[in-house]
Structures are given as structure tokens and as C-alpha cells.
Coordinates of C-alpha atoms in Angstrom, one line a residue:
X169 CA -0.1 0.2 0.1
X170 CA 2.9 2.3 -1.0
X171 CA 0.4 4.8 -2.7
X172 CA -1.8 5.1 0.1
X173 CA 1.2 5.7 2.3
X174 CA 2.3 8.4 0.0
X175 CA -0.8 10.3 0.0
X176 CA -1.4 9.7 3.9
X177 CA 2.1 9.9 5.4
X178 CA 1.0 10.1 8.8
X179 CA -0.4 6.5 9.0
X180 CA 0.9 4.9 12.2
X181 CA 2.5 1.3 12.1
X182 CA -0.9 -0.2 13.2
X183 CA -2.8 1.8 10.2
X184 CA -0.2 0.6 7.6
X185 CA -0.1 -3.0 8.5
X186 CA -3.9 -3.3 8.6
X187 CA -3.9 -1.7 5.0
X188 CA -1.5 -4.3 4.1
X189 CA -3.6 -7.0 5.4
X190 CA -6.6 -5.5 3.5
X191 CA -5.2 -6.2 0.5
X192 CA -4.4 -9.7 1.2
X193 CA -7.7 -10.1 2.5
X194 CA -9.7 -8.8 -0.4
X195 CA -7.4 -10.7 -2.9
X196 CA -8.2 -13.9 -1.1
X197 CA -11.9 -13.4 -0.9
X198 CA -12.2 -12.2 -4.4
X199 CA -11.3 -16.0 -5.4
X200 CA -14.6 -16.9 -3.8
X201 CA -17.1 -14.1 -4.2
X202 CA -16.9 -11.4 -6.9
X203 CA -16.6 -8.5 -4.6
X204 CA -14.4 -6.6 -7.2
X205 CA -14.2 -7.4 -10.9
X206 CA -11.7 -10.2 -11.7
X207 CA -10.0 -7.4 -14.3
X208 CA -9.9 -4.7 -11.7
X209 CA -8.4 -6.5 -8.6
X210 CA -5.0 -5.3 -9.6
X211 CA -6.1 -1.8 -9.1
X212 CA -7.4 -2.5 -5.6
X213 CA -5.1 0.1 -4.3
X214 CA -5.8 3.2 -6.2
X215 CA -9.4 2.7 -7.6
X216 CA -10.8 1.5 -4.4
X217 CA -9.0 2.1 -1.2
X218 CA -7.4 5.5 -2.4
X219 CA -10.4 6.5 -4.2
X220 CA -12.5 5.7 -0.5
X221 CA -10.0 7.7 1.2
X222 CA -10.7 10.7 -1.0
X223 CA -13.5 11.5 1.6
X224 CA -11.1 12.0 4.3
X225 CA -8.8 14.3 2.3
X226 CA -11.9 16.9 2.3
X227 CA -13.8 16.2 5.6
X228 CA -12.6 15.9 9.0
X229 CA -14.9 13.7 11.5
X230 CA -14.9 14.3 15.3
X231 CA -14.2 11.3 17.5
X232 CA -17.5 9.5 18.0
X233 CA -19.0 10.6 15.0
X234 CA -21.5 7.9 13.4
X235 CA -21.3 7.3 9.6
X236 CA -23.5 5.0 7.3
X237 CA -22.0 3.5 4.1
X238 CA -24.9 3.1 1.8
X239 CA -24.4 0.4 -0.6
X240 CA -21.2 -0.6 0.4
X241 CA -20.7 -3.7 -1.8
X242 CA -17.6 -5.3 -0.6
X243 CA -16.9 -2.6 2.1
X244 CA -16.0 0.8 0.0
X245 CA -15.9 3.2 1.1
X246 CA -16.6 2.3 4.9
X247 CA -13.6 -0.2 5.2
X248 CA -10.6 2.0 4.2
X249 CA -12.3 4.8 5.9
X250 CA -12.6 2.7 9.1
X251 CA -8.7 1.9 9.0
X252 CA -8.0 5.6 8.6
X253 CA -10.3 6.9 11.3
X254 CA -10.8 4.5 14.3
X255 CA -12.5 7.0 16.4
X256 CA -15.4 7.5 14.1
X257 CA -18.0 4.6 14.2
X258 CA -19.2 3.1 10.8
X259 CA -22.4 1.1 9.7
X260 CA -21.8 -0.6 6.3
X261 CA -25.2 -1.9 4.6
X262 CA -25.8 -3.6 1.3
X263 CA -28.8 -5.6 -0.2
X264 CA -26.5 -8.5 -1.2
X265 CA -25.8 -10.9 1.4
X266 CA -22.7 -12.6 0.1
X267 CA -21.0 -8.9 0.0
X268 CA -21.9 -8.4 3.7
X269 CA -20.4 -11.6 4.7
X270 CA -17.5 -10.5 3.3
X271 CA -17.5 -6.9 4.8
X272 CA -18.1 -8.8 8.2
X273 CA -15.0 -11.2 7.7
X274 CA -12.9 -8.6 6.5
X275 CA -13.7 -6.2 9.5
X276 CA -13.1 -8.9 12.0
X277 CA -9.8 -10.2 10.3
X278 CA -8.8 -6.4 10.3
X279 CA -9.9 -6.0 14.1
X280 CA -12.0 -3.0 13.4
X281 CA -14.2 -2.4 16.4
X282 CA -15.6 0.4 14.8
X283 CA -17.4 -1.5 12.1
X284 CA -20.9 -2.9 12.0
X285 CA -22.3 -4.7 8.8
X286 CA -26.2 -5.1 8.1
X287 CA -27.7 -7.0 5.5
X288 CA -30.4 -4.6 4.2
X289 CA -31.3 -2.0 1.7
X290 CA -31.5 1.6 3.1
X291 CA -35.0 2.0 2.9
X292 CA -35.5 -0.8 5.4
X293 CA -32.9 0.2 7.8
X294 CA -34.7 1.0 11.0
X295 CA -32.0 3.6 12.6
X296 CA -33.8 7.1 12.1
X297 CA -32.0 10.0 13.1
X298 CA -28.8 7.9 14.1
X299 CA -26.1 9.0 11.6
X300 CA -23.8 12.2 11.2
X301 CA -23.3 11.4 7.6
X302 CA -24.3 9.1 5.0
X303 CA -21.5 8.1 2.7
X304 CA -21.7 6.2 -0.7
X305 CA -19.7 5.2 -3.7
X306 CA -21.1 4.3 -7.5
X307 CA -24.6 3.3 -5.8
X308 CA -27.3 5.6 -7.3
X309 CA -28.1 9.2 -8.5
X310 CA -27.9 12.0 -5.8
X311 CA -31.5 12.7 -5.7
X312 CA -32.1 9.0 -4.8
X313 CA -29.4 8.6 -2.3
X314 CA -30.3 12.0 -0.5
X315 CA -34.3 10.4 -0.5
X316 CA -32.7 7.2 1.2
X317 CA -30.2 9.3 3.5
X318 CA -32.6 12.0 4.9
X319 CA -34.6 10.2 7.7
X320 CA -31.4 8.4 8.8
X321 CA -29.5 11.7 9.7
X322 CA -29.3 13.1 13.0
X323 CA -31.6 16.6 13.4
X324 CA -28.8 17.9 15.9
X325 CA -25.3 19.1 13.9
X326 CA -22.2 18.6 15.7
X327 CA -19.5 18.4 12.9
X328 CA -17.8 21.1 10.8
X329 CA -20.4 20.6 8.0
X330 CA -24.1 20.1 8.6
X331 CA -25.2 16.4 8.7
X332 CA -25.8 15.3 5.0
X333 CA -24.9 13.0 2.2
X334 CA -20.8 12.4 1.1
X335 CA -21.0 10.6 -2.4
X336 CA -18.2 9.8 -4.5
X337 CA -19.1 10.5 -7.9
X338 CA -17.8 10.5 -11.5
X339 CA -18.2 12.2 -14.9
X340 CA -20.7 14.9 -15.5
X341 CA -22.1 15.7 -12.2
X342 CA -24.3 18.9 -12.9
X343 CA -27.4 16.9 -14.3
X344 CA -27.6 15.0 -10.9
X345 CA -27.3 18.4 -9.1
X346 CA -30.1 19.8 -11.3
X347 CA -32.4 16.8 -10.5
X348 CA -31.9 17.4 -6.6
X349 CA -35.1 18.4 -4.8
X350 CA -35.9 22.0 -5.2
X351 CA -34.9 22.0 -8.7
X352 CA -31.1 21.8 -7.8
X353 CA -31.3 24.3 -5.1
X354 CA -30.2 22.0 -2.3
X355 CA -26.8 23.1 -1.0
X356 CA -24.1 21.2 -2.5
X357 CA -20.3 21.5 -2.7
X358 CA -18.2 19.7 -5.2
X359 CA -14.5 18.9 -4.6
X360 CA -12.4 17.5 -7.6
X361 CA -10.6 14.5 -6.2
X362 CA -7.8 15.2 -9.1
X363 CA -6.7 18.1 -7.0
X364 CA -5.2 16.1 -4.4
X365 CA -4.4 12.9 -6.3
X366 CA -2.2 12.7 -9.5
X367 CA -3.2 9.4 -11.1
X368 CA -5.0 10.3 -14.2
X369 CA -7.6 8.0 -13.3
X370 CA -9.2 10.8 -11.0
X371 CA -9.7 12.9 -13.5
X372 CA -13.5 14.0 -13.3
X373 CA -13.9 12.0 -10.1
X374 CA -15.7 14.1 -7.3
X375 CA -16.4 14.1 -3.5
X376 CA -19.8 15.5 -3.6
X377 CA -21.4 17.1 -0.5
X378 CA -25.2 17.6 -0.3
X379 CA -26.5 19.2 2.9
X380 CA -29.5 16.7 4.2

């Protein structure tokens, strides 16, 4: 995980060891369950781990913050974020049982006590008013993500940004912003990932914040 270490030079020995172990875990699990496409497993560090950590390049979370990873798949962005931010609590949900099994096994193998994994869809999650932020990657358009997220967010804001949705997105994002409630008048901020990662794969990739 040399690329991760390059962009996050303050990793302690425990975090670095967990990132190295994460790679071994996913390579092993990917032979049993198609968590990451077979063609893409060689790009695990940049296109999955580093991409997930882009959220932490933009946002800081206070100890005890609660984040929901909606549609986590095999654990992205939640697992890498949980390694980087051990004092933040992460709940990872997905509608595919096999993928949540992988998430649980990987979190246990890495000793991530700040991760809880649940097999359910966002609309079925009975945890209203629980989370400071909902994070997500490549799951659905912003308007759908926001619709699923709003009832799950806390009413009281305790973080630097008001509670809301943080999504990793690629390509032309303006049509999705225009489709948000209020004809696009929802408060949003766009952060280009290419402004802090050099790899050309991150061109036209964004961290998108939508206030909840």
C-alpha cells in the first residue's frame, strides 16, 4: 500500500499494517466471491482504497461521529475509512448478503471494532436520526441517495459541516445536482479528487456534499 502511504504519510504502524492486510484479504475473498471485478483487482489500491479515502482528504470527523456507508458492496468506502479513522463509528449496509459476509469477515480479520455490517437496503434500515453523515460510492443518482439518507440523519449538527450526504461520483455531475429536490437548489459542494491525487484515473471524479 505504498500509494496510500504516499498520500497519507501520517499513518501509524497499526494503520499501515491493516492496509497491507486489507489487500491480502480482498485478494483472497475475490477468488470466492466477486467483490471486485476480476479485471480490476490489480487496481485495488488506487481505484478502491485510495478512492474511498478521498472523503478524508476533504472532511474531518470528530471522535464518536457516526457514518453510514450506504450500498457498501464489498466494503468501500467504509472499510478503508474505518482503518484511517478508528475513533469514528461506521455502519455498512448492502442488499447483497454475500458481500456483507465479506465485509464482516474482513472487518473481523482486521480487528476493526468500529465497523458494524448489516444485510439490508437503505429504505428498510430502522435507525432513524442516527447518523452524522451518509457516505456512498457508485450506488445511485444523488436525488435517490439523498431521499434514502434524510430520515437516517441526526437532526442536531455537531460536525464542521451540517449533517448530510457525501458521495463519490464520476463524470458529468451537474445533471444529478439539477435533479435534486428544489430544482437543484439543495446546498451542494463539489471537490475534484484530481486536486489532491495525481493519478489520471481521478480526472472527472468528485467528492460531492449535499446538505441533508
